[in-house]
Coordinates of C-alpha atoms in Angstrom, one line a residue:
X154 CA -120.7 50.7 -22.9
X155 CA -117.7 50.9 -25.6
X156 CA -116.8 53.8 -26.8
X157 CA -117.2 52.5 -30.4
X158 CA -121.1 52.5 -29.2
X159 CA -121.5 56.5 -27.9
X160 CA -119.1 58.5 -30.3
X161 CA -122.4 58.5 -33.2
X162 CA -125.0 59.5 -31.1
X163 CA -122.7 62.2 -29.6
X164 CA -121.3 63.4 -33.2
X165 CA -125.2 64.0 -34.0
X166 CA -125.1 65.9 -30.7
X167 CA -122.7 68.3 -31.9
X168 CA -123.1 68.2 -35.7
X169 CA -123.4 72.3 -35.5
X170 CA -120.0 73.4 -34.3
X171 CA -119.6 76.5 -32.5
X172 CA -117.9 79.0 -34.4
X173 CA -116.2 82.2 -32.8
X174 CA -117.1 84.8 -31.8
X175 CA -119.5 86.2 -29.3
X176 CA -122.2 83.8 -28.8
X177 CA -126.1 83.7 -27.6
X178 CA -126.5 82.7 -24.2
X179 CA -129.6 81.3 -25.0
X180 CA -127.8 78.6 -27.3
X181 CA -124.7 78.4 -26.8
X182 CA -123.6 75.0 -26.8
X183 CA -120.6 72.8 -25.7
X184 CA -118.0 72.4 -28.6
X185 CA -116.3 68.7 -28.4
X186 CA -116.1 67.5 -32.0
X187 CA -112.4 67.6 -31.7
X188 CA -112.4 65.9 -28.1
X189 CA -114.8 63.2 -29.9
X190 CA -111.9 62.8 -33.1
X191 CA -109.5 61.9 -29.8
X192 CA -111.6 59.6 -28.9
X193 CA -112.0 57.6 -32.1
X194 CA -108.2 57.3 -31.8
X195 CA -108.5 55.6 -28.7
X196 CA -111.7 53.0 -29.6
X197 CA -111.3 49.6 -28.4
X198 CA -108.7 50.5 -26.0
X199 CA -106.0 51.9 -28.2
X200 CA -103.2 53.8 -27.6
X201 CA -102.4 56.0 -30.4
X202 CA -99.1 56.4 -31.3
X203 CA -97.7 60.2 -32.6
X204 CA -98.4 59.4 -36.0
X205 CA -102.1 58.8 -35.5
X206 CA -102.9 62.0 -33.4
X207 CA -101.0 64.0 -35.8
X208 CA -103.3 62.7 -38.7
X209 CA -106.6 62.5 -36.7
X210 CA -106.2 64.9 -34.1
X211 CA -103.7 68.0 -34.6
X212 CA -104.3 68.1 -38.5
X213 CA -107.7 69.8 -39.0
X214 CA -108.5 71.0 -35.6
X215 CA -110.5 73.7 -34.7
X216 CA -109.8 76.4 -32.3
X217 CA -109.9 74.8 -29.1
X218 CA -106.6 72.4 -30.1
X219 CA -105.1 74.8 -31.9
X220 CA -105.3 77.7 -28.9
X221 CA -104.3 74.7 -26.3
X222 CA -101.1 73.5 -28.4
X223 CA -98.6 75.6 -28.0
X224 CA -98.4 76.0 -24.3
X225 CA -99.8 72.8 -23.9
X226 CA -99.7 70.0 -26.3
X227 CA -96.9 71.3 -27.9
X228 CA -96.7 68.6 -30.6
X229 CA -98.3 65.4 -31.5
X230 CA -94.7 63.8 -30.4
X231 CA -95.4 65.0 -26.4
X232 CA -99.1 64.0 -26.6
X233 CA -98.0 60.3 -27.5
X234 CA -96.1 60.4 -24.6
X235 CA -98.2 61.6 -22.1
X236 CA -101.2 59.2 -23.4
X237 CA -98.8 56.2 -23.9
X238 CA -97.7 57.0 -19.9
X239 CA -101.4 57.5 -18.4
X240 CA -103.6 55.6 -20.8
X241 CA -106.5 55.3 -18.3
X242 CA -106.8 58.7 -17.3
X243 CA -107.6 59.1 -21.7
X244 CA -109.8 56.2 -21.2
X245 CA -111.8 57.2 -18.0
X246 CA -112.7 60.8 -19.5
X247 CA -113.7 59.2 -23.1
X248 CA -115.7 56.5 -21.4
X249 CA -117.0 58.6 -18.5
X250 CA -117.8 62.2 -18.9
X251 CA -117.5 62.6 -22.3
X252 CA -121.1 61.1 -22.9
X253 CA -122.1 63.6 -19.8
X254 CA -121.1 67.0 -21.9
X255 CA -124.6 67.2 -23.6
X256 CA -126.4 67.4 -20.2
X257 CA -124.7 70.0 -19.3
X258 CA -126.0 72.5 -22.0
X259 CA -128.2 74.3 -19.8
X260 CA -125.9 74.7 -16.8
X261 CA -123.2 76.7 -19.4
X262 CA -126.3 78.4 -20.6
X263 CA -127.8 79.2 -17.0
X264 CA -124.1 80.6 -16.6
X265 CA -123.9 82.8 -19.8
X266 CA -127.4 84.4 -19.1
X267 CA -125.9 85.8 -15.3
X268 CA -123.1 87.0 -16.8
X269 CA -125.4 88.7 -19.8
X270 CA -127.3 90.0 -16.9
X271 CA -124.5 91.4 -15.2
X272 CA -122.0 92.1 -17.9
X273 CA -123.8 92.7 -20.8
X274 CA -121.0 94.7 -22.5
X275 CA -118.9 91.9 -22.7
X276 CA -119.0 89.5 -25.0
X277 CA -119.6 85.8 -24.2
X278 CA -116.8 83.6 -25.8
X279 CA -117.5 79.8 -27.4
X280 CA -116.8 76.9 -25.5
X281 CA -114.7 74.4 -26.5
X282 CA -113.7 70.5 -24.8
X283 CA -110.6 68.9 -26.1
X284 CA -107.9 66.9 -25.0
X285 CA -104.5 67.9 -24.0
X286 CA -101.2 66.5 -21.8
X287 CA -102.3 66.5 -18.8
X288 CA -101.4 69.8 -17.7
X289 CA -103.9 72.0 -18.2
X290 CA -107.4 71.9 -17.0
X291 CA -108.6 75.3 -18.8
X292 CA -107.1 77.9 -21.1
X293 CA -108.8 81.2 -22.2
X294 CA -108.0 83.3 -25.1
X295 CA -109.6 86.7 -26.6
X296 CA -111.5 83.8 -29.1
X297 CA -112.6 81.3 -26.7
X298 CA -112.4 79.0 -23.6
X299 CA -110.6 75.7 -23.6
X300 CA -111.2 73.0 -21.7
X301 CA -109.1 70.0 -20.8
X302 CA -111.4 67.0 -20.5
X303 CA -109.2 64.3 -19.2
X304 CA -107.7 66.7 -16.4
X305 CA -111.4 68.0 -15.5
X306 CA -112.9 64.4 -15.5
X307 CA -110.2 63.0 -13.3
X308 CA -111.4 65.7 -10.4
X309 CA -114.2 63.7 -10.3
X310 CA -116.2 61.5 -12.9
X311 CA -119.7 60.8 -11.0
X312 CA -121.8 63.0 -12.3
X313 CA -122.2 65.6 -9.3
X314 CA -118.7 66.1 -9.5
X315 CA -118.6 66.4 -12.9
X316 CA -121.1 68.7 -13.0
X317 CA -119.6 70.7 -10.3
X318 CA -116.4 70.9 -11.7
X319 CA -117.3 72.0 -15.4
X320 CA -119.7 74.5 -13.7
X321 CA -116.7 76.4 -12.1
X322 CA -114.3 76.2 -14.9
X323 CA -117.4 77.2 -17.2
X324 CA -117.8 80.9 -15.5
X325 CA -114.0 81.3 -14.3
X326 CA -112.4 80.9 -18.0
X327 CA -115.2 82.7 -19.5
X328 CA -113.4 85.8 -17.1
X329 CA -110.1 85.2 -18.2
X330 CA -111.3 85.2 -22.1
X331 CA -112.4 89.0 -20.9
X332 CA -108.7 90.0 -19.0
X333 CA -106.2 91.5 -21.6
X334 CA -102.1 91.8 -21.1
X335 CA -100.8 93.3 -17.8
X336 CA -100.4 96.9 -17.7
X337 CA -97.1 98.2 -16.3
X338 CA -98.3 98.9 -13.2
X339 CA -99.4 95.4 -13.0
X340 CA -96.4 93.7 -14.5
X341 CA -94.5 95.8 -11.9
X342 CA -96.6 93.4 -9.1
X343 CA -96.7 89.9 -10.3
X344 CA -97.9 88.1 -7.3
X345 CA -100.6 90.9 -6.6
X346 CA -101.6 90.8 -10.3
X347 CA -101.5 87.1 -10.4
X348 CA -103.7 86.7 -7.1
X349 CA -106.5 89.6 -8.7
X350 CA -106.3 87.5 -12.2
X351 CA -107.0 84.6 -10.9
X352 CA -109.2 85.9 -7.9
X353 CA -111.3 87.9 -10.1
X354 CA -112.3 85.2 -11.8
X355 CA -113.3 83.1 -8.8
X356 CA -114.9 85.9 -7.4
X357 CA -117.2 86.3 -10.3
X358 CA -117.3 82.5 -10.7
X359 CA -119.1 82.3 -7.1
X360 CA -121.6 85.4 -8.5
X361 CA -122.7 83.5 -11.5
X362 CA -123.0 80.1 -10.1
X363 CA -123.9 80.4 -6.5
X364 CA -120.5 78.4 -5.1
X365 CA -117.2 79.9 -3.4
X366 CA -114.8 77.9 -5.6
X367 CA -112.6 75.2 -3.5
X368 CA -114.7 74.6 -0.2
X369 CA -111.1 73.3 1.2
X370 CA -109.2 75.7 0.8
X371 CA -111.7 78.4 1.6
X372 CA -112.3 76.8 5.0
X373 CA -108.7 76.6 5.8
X374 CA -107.8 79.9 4.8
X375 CA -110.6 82.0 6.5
X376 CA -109.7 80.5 9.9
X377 CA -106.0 82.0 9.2
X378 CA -107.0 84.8 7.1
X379 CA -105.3 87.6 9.1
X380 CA -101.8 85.6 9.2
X381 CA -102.3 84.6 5.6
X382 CA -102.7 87.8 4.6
X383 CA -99.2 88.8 6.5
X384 CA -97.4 86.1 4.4
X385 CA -98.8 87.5 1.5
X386 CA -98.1 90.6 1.9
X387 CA -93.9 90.1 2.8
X388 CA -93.8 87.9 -0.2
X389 CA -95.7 90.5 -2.5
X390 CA -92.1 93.0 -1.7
X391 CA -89.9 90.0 -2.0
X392 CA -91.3 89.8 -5.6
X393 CA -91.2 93.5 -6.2
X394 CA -87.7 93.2 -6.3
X395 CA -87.1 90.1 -7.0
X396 CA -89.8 88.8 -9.8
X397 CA -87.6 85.0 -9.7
X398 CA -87.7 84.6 -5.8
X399 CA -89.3 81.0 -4.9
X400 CA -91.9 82.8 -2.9
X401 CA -94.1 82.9 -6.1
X402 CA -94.7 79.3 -6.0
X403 CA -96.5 79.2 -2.6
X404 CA -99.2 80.8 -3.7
X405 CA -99.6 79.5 -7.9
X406 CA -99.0 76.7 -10.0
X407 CA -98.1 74.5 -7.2
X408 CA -101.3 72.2 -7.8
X409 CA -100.0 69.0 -6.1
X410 CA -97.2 70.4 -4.4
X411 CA -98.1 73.3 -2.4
X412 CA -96.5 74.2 1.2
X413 CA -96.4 71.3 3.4
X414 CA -99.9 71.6 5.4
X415 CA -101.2 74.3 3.0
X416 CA -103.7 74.1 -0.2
X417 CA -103.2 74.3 -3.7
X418 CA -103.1 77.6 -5.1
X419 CA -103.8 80.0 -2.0
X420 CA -103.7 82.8 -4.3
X421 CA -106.7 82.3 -5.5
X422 CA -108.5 82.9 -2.4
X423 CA -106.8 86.1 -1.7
X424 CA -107.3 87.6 -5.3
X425 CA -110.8 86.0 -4.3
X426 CA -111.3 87.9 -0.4
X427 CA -109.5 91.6 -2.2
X428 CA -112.2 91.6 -4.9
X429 CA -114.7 90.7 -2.6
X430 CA -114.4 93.4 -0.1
X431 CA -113.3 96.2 -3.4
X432 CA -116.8 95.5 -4.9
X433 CA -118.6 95.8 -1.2
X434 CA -117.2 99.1 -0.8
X435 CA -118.4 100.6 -4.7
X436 CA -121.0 101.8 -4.8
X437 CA -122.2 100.9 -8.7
X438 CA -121.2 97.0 -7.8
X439 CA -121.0 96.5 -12.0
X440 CA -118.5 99.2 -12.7
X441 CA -116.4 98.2 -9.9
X442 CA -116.5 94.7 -11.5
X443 CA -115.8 95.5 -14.4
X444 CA -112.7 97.8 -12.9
X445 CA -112.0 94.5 -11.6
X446 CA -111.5 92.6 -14.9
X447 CA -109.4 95.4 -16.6
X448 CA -107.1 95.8 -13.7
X449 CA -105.0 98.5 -15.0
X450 CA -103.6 99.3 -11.4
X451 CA -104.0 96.1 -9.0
X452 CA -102.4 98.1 -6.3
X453 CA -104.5 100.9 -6.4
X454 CA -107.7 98.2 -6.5
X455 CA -106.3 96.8 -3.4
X456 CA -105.9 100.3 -1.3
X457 CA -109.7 100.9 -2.6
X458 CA -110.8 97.9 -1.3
X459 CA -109.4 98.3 2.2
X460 CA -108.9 94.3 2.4
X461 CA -106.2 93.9 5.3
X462 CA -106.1 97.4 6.7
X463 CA -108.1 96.9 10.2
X464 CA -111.3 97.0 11.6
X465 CA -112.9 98.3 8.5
X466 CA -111.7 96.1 6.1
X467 CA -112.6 92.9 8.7
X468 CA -116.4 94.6 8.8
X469 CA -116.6 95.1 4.6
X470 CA -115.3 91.3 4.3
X471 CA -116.2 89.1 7.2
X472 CA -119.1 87.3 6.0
X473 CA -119.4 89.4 2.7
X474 CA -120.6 85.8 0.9
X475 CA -122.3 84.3 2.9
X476 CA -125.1 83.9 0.7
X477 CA -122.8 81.8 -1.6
X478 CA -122.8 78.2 -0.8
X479 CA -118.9 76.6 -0.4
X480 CA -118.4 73.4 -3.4
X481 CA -115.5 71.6 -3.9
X482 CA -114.2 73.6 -7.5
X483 CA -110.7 72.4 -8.9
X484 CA -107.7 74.0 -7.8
X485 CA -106.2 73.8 -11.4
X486 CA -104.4 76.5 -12.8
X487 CA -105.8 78.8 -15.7
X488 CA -103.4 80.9 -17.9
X489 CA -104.5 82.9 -20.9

């Protein structure tokens, strides 16, 4: 199928744009008419040069491009660049998961009514699919979540995998649109903060949709979680005073090049594990959650939550989801 024969039908799909704002769980839909003006650049195979994505892609955009261009675009100059360098990874996302966004209406709606059910004070943000450079799989902002199609679909383009994939980046951006600036306390942390930003929302991901994010990793690191959580905690002090030291980068944005013999991103999974065992100690399970999201004091969530400190912390964790089945989610990065 060309994509000349698909964009139509799917432009009829979506010919009621989400706006922002807070939006109804029961219709909430999946935003891609600017990841469908992409792809009209790129019909018949082309390769459009900056020119062309200026014109049809970065002047007149909605949201979702404009909240994913500065820290990610950047300019219609980069994106011609990146597209001109990796023109099939463009072409497998328009041709192959693209069509696949309006089946998965009721999964993001399926996601949005949990977190209604178990956040309803916060307000559900508008979805939005466009194309970026590569880098960025999802971005959140206060307005709305952003996601990267051609990064997403290259995680997997058969459907199962697609579906999986969006699933997990549909409930853990829809927590970072919720997570404001870093408080002093937390600044005063970064790789605890980090690991609870990013942790919290996997955490809450896995409530909402059933799966522990990254079935890899999360087997690997519960087999070592007691000496994992030792190298943790020696390079949380490093960082405390020293917030440059290269110990930051074993545990974030080292997707494709983490520690020889380690996964991508093992901070998640510790942000993950601490939340986890905080929430299994509260006893109102929604406040402590949503304690969770604000984070004004990281540390004083991890001494609350007893992860790491002996016996009682292994009994509150060890098995705490097992109820929650283990899928293969993206290791990608999210920054707000």
């Amino acid at each position: 199928m060309t994509i000349r024969c698909f964009l139509l039908p799917l432009l009829m799909c979506w010919s009621s744009a989400v706006v922002a704002g807070a939006v109804d769980p029961l219709t909430v839909d999946i935003d891609a008419i600017d990841a469908l003006r992409f792809a009209q650049l790129m019909k018949d195979g082309t390769v459009p040069r900056a020119a062309d994505l200026q014109r049809g892609y970065l002047d007149g955009a909605g949201l979702g491009v404009k909240i994913f261009t500065p820290m990610r675009i950047v300019d219609a100059n980069r994106l011609a660049r990146v597209v001109a360098k990796q023109p099939d990874l463009y072409r497998q996302a328009i041709r192959d998961c693209l069509p696949q966004l309006p089946a998965l209406r009721s999964d993001l709606r399926a996601i949005y009514l949990a977190f209604a059910g178990l956040l309803p004070q916060r307000p559900l943000p508008p979805i939005m699919v466009v194309f970026g450079a590569g880098n960025s799989g999802g971005t959140a902002s206060a307005e709305a979540q952003v996601i990267g199609l051609e990064v997403t679909c290259a995680l997997g383009a058969r459907p199962e995998q697609f579906r999986t994939t969006m699933r997990g980046f549909f409930a853990h951006e829809t927590v970072h649109t919720w997570q404001r600036d870093a408080t002093p306390q937390a600044q005063a942390d970064p790789l605890l903060t980090q690991s609870l930003l990013e942790g919290v929302a996997d955490y809450l991901a896995s409530v909402v949709t059933g799966e522990v994010p990254g079935a890899d990793r999360d087997q690997w690191a519960r087999g070592r979680e007691a000496w994992l959580w030792r190298e943790f905690q020696r390079d949380r002090q490093a960082l405390l005073t020293d917030p440059d030291s290269p110990r930051f980068k074993r545990w974030f944005t080292n997707y494709g090049a983490a520690p020889e013999g380690w996964p991508s991103e093992a901070g998640y999974w510790i942000g993950m594990r601490i939340a986890e065992a905080y929430v299994a100690r509260s006893p109102d399970k929604r406040v402590a959650m949503d304690a969770l999201i604000e984070l004004r004091d990281p540390a004083a969530i991890l001494e609350a939550s007893a992860y790491g400190s002996g016996s009682d912390a292994a009994k509150v964790t060890a098995g705490v989801r097992s109820d929650i089945r283990t899928r293969p989610l993206p290791d990608i990065v999210s920054r707000r």
